[in-house]
GROMACS .gro file of C-alpha atoms in nm:
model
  433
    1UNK     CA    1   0.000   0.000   0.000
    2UNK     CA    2   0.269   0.234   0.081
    3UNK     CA    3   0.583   0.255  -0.133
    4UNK     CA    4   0.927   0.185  -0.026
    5UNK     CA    5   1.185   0.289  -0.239
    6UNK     CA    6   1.499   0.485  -0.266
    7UNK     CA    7   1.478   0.860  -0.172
    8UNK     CA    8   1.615   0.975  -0.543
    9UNK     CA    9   1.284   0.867  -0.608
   10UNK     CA   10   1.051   1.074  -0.452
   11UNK     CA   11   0.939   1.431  -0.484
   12UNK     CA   12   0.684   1.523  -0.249
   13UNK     CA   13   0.593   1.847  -0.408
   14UNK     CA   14   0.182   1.841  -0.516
   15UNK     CA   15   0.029   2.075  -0.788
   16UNK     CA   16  -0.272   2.140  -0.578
   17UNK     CA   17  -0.276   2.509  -0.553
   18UNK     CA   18  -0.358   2.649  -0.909
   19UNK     CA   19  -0.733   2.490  -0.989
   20UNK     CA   20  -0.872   2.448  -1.324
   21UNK     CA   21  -0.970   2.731  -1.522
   22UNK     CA   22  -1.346   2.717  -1.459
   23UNK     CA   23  -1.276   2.707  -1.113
   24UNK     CA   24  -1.121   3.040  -1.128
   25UNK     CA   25  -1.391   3.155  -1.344
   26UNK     CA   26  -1.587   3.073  -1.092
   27UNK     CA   27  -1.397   3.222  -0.824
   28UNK     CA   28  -1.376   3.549  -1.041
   29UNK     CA   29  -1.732   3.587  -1.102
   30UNK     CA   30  -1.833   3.572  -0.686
   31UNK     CA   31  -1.569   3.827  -0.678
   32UNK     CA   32  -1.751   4.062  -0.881
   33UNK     CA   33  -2.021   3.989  -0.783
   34UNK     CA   34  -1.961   4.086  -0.398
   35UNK     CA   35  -1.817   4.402  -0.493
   36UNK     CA   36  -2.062   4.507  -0.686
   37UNK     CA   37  -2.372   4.414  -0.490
   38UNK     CA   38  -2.270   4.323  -0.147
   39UNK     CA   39  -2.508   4.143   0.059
   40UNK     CA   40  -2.737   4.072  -0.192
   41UNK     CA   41  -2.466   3.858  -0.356
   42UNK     CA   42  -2.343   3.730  -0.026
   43UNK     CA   43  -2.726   3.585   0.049
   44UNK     CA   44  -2.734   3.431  -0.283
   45UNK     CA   45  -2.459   3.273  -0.255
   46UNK     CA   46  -2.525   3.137   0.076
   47UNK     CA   47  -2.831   3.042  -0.028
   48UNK     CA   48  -2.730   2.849  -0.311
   49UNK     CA   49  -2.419   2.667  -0.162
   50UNK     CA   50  -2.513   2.689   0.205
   51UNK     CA   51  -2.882   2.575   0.168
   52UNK     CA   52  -3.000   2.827   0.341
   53UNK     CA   53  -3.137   3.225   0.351
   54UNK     CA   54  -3.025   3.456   0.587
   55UNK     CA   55  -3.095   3.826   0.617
   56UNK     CA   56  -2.839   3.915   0.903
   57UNK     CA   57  -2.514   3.767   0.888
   58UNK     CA   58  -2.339   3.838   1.214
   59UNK     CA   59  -2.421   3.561   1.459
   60UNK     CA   60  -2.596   3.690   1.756
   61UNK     CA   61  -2.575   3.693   2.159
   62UNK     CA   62  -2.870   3.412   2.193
   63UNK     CA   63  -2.622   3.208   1.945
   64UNK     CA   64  -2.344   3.243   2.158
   65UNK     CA   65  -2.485   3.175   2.425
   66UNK     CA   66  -2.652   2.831   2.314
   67UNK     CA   67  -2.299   2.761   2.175
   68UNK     CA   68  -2.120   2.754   2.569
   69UNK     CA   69  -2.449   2.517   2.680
   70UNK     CA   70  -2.403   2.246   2.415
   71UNK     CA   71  -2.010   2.193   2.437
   72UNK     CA   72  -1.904   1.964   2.720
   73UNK     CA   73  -1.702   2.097   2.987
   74UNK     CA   74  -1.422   1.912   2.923
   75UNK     CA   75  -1.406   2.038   2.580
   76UNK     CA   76  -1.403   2.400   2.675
   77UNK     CA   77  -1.130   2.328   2.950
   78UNK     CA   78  -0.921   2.180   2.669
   79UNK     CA   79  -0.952   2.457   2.483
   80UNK     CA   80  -0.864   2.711   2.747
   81UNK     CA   81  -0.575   2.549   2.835
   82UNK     CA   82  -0.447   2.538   2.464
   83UNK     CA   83  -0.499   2.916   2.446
   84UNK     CA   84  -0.294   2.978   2.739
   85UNK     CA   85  -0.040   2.766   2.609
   86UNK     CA   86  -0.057   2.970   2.281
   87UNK     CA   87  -0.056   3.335   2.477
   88UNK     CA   88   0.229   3.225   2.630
   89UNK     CA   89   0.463   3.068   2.352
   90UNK     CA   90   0.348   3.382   2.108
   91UNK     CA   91   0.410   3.663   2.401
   92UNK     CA   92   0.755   3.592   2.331
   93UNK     CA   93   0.783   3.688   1.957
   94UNK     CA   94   0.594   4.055   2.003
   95UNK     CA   95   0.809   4.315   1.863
   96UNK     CA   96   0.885   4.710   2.010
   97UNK     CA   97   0.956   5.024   1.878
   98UNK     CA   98   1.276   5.129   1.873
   99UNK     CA   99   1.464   5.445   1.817
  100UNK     CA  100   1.871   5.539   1.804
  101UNK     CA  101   2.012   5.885   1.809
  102UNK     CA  102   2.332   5.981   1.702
  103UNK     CA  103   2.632   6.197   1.815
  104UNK     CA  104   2.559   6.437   1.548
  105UNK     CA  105   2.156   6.476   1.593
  106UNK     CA  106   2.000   6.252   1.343
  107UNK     CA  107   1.751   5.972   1.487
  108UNK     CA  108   1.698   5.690   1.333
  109UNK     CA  109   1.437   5.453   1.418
  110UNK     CA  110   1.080   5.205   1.370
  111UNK     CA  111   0.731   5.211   1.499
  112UNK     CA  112   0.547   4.919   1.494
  113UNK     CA  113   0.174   4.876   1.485
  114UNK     CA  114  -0.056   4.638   1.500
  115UNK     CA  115  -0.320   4.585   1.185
  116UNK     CA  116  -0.652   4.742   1.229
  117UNK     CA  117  -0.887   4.447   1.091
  118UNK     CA  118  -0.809   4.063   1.073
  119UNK     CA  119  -1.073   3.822   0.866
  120UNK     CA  120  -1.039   3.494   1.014
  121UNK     CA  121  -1.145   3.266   0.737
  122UNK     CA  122  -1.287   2.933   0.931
  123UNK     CA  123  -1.417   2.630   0.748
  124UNK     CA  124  -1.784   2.518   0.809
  125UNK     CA  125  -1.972   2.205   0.808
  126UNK     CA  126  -1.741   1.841   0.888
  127UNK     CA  127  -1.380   2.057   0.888
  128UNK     CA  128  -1.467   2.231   1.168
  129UNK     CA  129  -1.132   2.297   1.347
  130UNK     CA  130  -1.142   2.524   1.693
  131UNK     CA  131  -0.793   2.461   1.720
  132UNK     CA  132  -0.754   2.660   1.388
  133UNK     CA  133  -0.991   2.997   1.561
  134UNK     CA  134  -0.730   2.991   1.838
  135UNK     CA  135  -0.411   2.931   1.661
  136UNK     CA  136  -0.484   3.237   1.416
  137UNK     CA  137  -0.699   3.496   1.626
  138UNK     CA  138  -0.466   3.447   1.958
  139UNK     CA  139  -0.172   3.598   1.791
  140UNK     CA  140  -0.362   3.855   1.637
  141UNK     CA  141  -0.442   4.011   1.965
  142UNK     CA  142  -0.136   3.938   2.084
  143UNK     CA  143  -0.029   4.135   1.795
  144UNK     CA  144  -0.306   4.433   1.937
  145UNK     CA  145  -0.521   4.436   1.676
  146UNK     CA  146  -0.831   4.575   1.759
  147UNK     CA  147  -1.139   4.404   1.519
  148UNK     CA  148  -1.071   4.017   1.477
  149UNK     CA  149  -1.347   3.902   1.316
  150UNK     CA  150  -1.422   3.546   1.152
  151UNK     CA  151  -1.618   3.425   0.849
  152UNK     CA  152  -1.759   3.078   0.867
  153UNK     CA  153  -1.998   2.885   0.640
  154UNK     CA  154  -2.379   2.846   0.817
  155UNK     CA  155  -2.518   2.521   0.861
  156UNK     CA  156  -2.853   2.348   0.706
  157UNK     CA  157  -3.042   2.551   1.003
  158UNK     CA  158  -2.848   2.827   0.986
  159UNK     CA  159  -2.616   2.826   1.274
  160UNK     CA  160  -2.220   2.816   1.317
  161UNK     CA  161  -2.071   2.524   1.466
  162UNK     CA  162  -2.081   2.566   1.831
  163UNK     CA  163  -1.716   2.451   1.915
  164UNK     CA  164  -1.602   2.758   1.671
  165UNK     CA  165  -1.817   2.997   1.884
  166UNK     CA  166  -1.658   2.880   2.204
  167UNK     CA  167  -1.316   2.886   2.037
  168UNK     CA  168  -1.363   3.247   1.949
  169UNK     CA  169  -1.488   3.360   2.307
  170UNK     CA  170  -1.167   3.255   2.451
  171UNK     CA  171  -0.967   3.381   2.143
  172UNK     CA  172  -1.105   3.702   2.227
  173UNK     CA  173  -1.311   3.728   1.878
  174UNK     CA  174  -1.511   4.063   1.802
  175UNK     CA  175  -1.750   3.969   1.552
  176UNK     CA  176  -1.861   3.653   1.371
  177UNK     CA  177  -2.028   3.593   1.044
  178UNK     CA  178  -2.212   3.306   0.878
  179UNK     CA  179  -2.080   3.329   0.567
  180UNK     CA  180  -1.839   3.099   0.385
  181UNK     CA  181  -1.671   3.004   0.055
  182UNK     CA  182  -1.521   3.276  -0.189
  183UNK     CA  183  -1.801   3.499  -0.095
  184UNK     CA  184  -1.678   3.514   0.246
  185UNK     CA  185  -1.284   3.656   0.082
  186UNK     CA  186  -1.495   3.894  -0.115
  187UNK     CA  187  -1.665   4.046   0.149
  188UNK     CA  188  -1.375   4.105   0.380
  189UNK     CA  189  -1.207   4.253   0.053
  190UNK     CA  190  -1.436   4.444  -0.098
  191UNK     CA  191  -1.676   4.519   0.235
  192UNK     CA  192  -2.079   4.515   0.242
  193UNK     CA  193  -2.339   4.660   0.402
  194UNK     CA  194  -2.330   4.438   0.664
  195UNK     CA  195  -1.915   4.287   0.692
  196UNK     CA  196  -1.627   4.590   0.700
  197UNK     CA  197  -1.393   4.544   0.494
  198UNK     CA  198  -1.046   4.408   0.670
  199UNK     CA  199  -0.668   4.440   0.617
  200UNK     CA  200  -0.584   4.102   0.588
  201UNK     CA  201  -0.713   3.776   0.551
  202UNK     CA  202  -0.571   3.439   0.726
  203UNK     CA  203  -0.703   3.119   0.802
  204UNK     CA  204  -0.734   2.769   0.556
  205UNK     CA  205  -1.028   2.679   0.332
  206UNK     CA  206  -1.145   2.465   0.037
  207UNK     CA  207  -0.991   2.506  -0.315
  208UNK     CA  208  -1.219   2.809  -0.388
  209UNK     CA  209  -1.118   2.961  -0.107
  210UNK     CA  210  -0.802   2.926  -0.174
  211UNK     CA  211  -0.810   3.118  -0.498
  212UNK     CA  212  -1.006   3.359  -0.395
  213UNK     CA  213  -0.753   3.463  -0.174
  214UNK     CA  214  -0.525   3.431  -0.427
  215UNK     CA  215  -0.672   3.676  -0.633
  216UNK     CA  216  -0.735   3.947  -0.396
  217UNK     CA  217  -0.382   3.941  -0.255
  218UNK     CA  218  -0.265   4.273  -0.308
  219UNK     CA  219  -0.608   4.467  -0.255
  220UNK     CA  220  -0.560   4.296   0.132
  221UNK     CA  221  -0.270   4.077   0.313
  222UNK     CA  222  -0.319   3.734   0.312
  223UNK     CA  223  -0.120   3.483   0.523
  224UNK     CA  224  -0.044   3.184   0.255
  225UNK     CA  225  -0.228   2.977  -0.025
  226UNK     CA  226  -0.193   2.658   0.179
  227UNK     CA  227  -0.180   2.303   0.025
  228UNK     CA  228  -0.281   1.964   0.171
  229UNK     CA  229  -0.095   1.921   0.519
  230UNK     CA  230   0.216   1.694   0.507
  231UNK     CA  231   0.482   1.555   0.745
  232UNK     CA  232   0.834   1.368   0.747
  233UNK     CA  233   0.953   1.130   1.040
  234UNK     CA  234   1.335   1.133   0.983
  235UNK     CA  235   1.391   0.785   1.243
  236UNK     CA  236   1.650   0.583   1.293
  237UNK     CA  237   1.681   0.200   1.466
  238UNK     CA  238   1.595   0.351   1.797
  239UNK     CA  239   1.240   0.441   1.685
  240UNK     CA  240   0.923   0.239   1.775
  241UNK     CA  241   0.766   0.174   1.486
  242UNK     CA  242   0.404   0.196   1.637
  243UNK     CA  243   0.481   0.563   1.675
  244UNK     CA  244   0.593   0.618   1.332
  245UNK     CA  245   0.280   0.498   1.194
  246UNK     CA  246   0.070   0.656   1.382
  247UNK     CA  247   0.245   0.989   1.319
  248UNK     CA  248   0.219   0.963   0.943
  249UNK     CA  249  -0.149   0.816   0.968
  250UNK     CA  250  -0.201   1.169   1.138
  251UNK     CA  251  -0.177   1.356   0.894
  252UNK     CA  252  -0.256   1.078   0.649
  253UNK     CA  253  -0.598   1.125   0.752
  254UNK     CA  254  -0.646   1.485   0.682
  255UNK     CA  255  -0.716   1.472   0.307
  256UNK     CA  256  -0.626   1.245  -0.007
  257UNK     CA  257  -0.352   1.459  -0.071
  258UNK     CA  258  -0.184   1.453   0.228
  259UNK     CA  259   0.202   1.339   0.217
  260UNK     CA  260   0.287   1.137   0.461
  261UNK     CA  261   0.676   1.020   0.459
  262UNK     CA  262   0.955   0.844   0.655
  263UNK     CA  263   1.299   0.866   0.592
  264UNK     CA  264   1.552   0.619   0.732
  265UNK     CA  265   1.854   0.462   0.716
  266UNK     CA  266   1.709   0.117   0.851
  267UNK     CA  267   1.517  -0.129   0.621
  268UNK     CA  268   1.420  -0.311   0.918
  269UNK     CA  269   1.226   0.011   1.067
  270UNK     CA  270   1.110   0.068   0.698
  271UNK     CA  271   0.936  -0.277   0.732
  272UNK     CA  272   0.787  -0.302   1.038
  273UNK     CA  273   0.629   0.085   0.970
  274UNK     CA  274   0.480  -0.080   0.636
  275UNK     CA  275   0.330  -0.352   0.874
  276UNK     CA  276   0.241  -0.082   1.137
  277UNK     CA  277   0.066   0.106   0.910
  278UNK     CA  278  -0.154  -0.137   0.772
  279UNK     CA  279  -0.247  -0.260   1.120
  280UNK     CA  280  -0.368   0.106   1.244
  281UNK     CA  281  -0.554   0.165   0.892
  282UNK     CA  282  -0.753  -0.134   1.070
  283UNK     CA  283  -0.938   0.118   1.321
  284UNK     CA  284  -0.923   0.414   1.135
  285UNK     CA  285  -1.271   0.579   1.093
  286UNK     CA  286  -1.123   0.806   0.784
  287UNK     CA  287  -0.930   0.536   0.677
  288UNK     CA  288  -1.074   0.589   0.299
  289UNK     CA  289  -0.881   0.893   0.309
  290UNK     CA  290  -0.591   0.803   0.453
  291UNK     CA  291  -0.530   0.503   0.223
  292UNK     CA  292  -0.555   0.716  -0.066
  293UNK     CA  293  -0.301   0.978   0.085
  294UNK     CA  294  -0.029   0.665   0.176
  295UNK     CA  295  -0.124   0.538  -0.194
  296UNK     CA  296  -0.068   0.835  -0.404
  297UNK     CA  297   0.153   1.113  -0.182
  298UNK     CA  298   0.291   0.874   0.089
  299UNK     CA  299   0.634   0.695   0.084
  300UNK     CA  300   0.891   0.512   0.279
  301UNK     CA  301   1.229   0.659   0.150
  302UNK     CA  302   1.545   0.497   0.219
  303UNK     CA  303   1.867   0.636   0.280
  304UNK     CA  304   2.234   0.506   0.337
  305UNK     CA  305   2.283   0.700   0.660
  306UNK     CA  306   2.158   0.993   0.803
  307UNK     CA  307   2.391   1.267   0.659
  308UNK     CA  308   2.139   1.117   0.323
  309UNK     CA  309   1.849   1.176   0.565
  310UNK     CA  310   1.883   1.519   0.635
  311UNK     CA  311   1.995   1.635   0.310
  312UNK     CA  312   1.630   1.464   0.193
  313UNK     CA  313   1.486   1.630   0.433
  314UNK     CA  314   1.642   1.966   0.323
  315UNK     CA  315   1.552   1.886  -0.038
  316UNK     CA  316   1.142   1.818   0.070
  317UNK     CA  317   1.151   2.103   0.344
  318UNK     CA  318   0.883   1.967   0.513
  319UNK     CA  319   0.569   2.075   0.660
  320UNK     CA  320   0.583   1.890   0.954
  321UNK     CA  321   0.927   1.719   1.070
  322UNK     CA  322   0.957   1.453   1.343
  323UNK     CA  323   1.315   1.365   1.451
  324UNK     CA  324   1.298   1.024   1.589
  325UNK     CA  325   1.670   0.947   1.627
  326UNK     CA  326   1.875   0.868   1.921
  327UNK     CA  327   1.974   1.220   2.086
  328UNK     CA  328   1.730   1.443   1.889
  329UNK     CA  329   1.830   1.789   2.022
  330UNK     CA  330   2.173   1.721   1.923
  331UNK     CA  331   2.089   1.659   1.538
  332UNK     CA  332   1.892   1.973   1.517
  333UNK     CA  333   2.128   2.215   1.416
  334UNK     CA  334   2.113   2.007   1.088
  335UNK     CA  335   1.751   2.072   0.972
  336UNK     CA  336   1.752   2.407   0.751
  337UNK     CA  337   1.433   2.348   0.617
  338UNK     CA  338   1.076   2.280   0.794
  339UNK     CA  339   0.833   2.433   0.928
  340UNK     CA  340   0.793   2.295   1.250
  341UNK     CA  341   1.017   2.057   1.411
  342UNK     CA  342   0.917   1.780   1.668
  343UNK     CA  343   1.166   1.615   1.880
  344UNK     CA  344   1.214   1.310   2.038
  345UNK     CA  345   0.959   0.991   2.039
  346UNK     CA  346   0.682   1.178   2.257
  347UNK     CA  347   0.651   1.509   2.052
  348UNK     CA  348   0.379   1.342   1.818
  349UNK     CA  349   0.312   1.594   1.563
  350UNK     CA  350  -0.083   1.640   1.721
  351UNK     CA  351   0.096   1.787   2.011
  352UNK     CA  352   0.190   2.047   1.836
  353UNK     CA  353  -0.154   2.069   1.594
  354UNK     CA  354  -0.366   2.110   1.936
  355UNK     CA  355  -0.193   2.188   2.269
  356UNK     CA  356   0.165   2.300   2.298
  357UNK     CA  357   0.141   2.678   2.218
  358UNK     CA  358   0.324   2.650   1.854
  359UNK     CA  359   0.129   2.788   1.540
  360UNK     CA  360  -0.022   2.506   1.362
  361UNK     CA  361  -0.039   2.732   1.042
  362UNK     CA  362   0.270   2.604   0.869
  363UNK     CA  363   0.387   2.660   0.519
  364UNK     CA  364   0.308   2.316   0.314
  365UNK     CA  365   0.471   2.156   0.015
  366UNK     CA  366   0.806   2.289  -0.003
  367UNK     CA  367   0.748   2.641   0.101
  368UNK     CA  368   0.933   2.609   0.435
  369UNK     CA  369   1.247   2.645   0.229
  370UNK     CA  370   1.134   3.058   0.256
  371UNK     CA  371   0.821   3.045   0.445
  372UNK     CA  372   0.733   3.010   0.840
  373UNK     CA  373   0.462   2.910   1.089
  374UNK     CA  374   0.198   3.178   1.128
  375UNK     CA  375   0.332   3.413   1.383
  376UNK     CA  376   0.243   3.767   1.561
  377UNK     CA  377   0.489   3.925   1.294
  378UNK     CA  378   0.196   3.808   1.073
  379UNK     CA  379  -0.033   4.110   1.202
  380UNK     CA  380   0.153   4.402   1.269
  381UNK     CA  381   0.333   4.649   1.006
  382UNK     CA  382   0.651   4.875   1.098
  383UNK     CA  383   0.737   5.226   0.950
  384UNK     CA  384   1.047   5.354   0.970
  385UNK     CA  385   1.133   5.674   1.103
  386UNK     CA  386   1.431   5.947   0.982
  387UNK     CA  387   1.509   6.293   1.150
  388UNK     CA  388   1.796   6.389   1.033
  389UNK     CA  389   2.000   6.642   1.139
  390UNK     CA  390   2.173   6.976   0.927
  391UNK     CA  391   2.544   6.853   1.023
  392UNK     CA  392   2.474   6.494   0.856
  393UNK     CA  393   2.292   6.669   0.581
  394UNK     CA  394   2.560   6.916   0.512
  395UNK     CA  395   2.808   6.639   0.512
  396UNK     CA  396   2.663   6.345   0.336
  397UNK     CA  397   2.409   6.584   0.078
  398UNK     CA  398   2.645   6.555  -0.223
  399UNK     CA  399   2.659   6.216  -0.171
  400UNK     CA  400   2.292   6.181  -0.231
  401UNK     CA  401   2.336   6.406  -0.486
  402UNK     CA  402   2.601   6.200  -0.671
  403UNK     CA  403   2.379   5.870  -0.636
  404UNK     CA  404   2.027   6.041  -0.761
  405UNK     CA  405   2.250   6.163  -1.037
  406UNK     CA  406   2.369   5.843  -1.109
  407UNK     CA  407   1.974   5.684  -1.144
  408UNK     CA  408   1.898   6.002  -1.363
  409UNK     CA  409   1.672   6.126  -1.096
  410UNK     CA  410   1.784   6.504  -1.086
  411UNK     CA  411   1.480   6.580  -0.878
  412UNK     CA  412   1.635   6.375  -0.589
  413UNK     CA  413   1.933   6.570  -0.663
  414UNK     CA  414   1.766   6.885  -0.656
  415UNK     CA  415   1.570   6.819  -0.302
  416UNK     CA  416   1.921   6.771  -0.153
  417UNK     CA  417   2.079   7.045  -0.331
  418UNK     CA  418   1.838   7.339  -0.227
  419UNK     CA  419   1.912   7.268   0.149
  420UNK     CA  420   2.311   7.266   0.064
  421UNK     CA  421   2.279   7.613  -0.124
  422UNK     CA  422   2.121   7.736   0.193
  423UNK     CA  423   2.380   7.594   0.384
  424UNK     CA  424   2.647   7.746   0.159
  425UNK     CA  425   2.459   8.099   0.206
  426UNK     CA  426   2.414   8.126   0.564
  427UNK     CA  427   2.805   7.999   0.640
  428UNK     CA  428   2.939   8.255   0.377
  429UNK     CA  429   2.721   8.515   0.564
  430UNK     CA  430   2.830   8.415   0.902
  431UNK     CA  431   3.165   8.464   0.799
  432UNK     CA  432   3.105   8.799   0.690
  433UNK     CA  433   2.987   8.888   0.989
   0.00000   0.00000   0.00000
């Protein structure tokens, strides 16, 4: 079922983001659609792919509160705790101001600011994923901005998943909207009556939402045109195979598409993972999916030694890595490319997807080789500041002058060169006087 063969083999790398052309068509036509109409397009659309008719959009205090009475307690505590867990590890990557001044009066420096509006783009319906409200609206506030607000497909009777409304409570959420699909990017673009428009757009989606986001990149911020999730278990003769499997089942399971991969230097691993796997399919509820994913994307790769195993790993830059090798922490300098990195036989990649405080919005097939996890950088913007002083102006102007010269930009030169003809005037008169 799953392929074991050498690692020159394999190239994990899926064409999955592009589309066809009548999807974009499609895709292009809600867009102008939305901005030309606003609501009215947004409640046809809803209506026609949602299966229902709504005349407000933003989900309502009765809503909400139904939503904390129908999910169990031990639910909500989980979820609480994973926000704390993501407060805390994100804390750590907010960025200040900063200013220098120098000896001869010019400051230098950068002011950074949060984003005004965030669109939170969260699937509806069976890929319902709380984890996903908290691991891209924490950071956000982290990050200060002020309106978070989510889009989110309705239901058949016209409600949001409940789980996504609790999620967004604790995340701290502003405002909520049932509306989903590429009408949901166009109205966060464009604005309606009803939705603001927003500054940038994060948060994963079907193919259509996808492009859509796609397209409007430019008018707004988006975080990243995601793929199918992926991971790579680099493991060695010290790794239980159980573990393995069940790793690459986890993501396995997400969608046909999925790549799910170990690399090792031991065919005896490589083996008893092939057997592993096919066990655990056993019990798998999605295990339609997952066999397709270990069919078509998945592979067991192997490799003479592991100087071969992390140059592979290099080469795919994974989404997901798991080092399961004897003394982990010590290999790590050696990974250059991945998006998140999992050490040592209990940091199962699910860990890191749900509870540890990490960003489970990674960069996917092969874009970790320039690319990193959603972050609080994500939702914030920085302007630089100059004041610069006469002395530095009166002795680097013709400088500046000599370079806008260079470009054939005399205007530059000019700007400079009115200030030094002052300066010229007003020393000649001082020493006059």
């Amino acid at each position: 079922m799953i392929r074991i063969v050498r690692a020159d083999k394999y190239d994990a790398r899926r064409s999955v983001e592009a589309g066809t052309e009548e999807q974009r068509q499609a895709v292009q036509s809600i867009l102008a659609e939305v901005r030309k109409k606003g609501d009215e397009a947004v409640r046809a659309y809803t209506e026609r792919f949602d299966k229902v008719r709504l005349e407000q959009f933003r989900v309502g205090e009765s809503e909400l509160r139904e939503a904390e009475e129908l999910v169990c307690a031990e639910v909500k505590a989980a979820l609480e705790e994973a926000a704390e867990n993501i407060r805390d590890y994100h804390q750590r990557q907010v960025r200040q101001s900063w200013f220098a001044m120098r000896d001869s009066g010019t400051l230098l420096g950068q002011i950074v600011r949060p984003l005004q509006r965030v669109g939170l783009y969260v699937p509806g319906g069976t890929a319902a994923y709380p984890s996903s409200v908290l691991m891209n609206a924490v950071p956000a506030k982290i990050a200060g901005v002020p309106e978070v607000v989510i889009t989110t497909p309705p239901g058949a009777d016209g409600k949001v998943n409940p789980a996504i409304l609790v999620a967004a409570r604790i995340a701290g959420v502003n405002e909520i909207y049932k509306v989903g699909g590429a009408q949901a990017i166009a109205a966060l673009t464009y604005g309606t009556e009803q939705i603001k428009p927003a500054d940038k757009i994060v948060g994963p989606g079907n193919i259509y939402v996808a492009l859509a986001k796609r397209e409007v990149f430019g008018l707004v911020s988006i975080d990243m045109v995601a793929g199918p999730s992926e991971i790579v278990v680099l493991a060695d003769d010290t790794a239980n195979p159980r573990y393995v499997a069940a790793d690459l089942l986890s993501q396995a399971e997400h969608d046909p598409m999925s790549a799910a991969v170990l690399v090792t230097p031991s065919p005896s691993l490589a083996e008893a993972t092939a057997r592993e796997l096919e066990r655990q399919l056993e019990y798998l509820p999605r295990r339609s999916i997952a066999e397709a994913a270990l069919r078509d994307f998945g592979a067991i790769l192997l490799v003479q030694d592991l100087d071969e195993g992390f140059a592979v790993v290099n080469r795919l830059a994974p989404e997901h890595l798991e080092l399961m090798v004897e003394n982990p922490f010590d290999q790590l300098g050696r990974v250059e490319n991945a998006g998140a990195i999992f050490l040592g036989p209990y940091s199962s990649e699910p860990v890191g997807d749900y509870f540890a405080g990490t960003n489970h919005v990674i960069p996917t097939n092969g874009t970790a080789r320039f690319s990193s996890p959603l972050s609080v950088d994500d939702f914030i913007k920085k302007s630089s500041v100059v004041s610069y002083s006469r002395q530095d102006l009166q002795a680097n102007g013709r400088k500046i002058v000599a370079l806008a010269w260079q470009e054939g930009l005399h205007a530059h030169g000019r700007a400079i060169q009115e200030r030094l003809y002052d300066f010229a005037k007003e020393d000649g008169e001082r020493e006059q006087s």
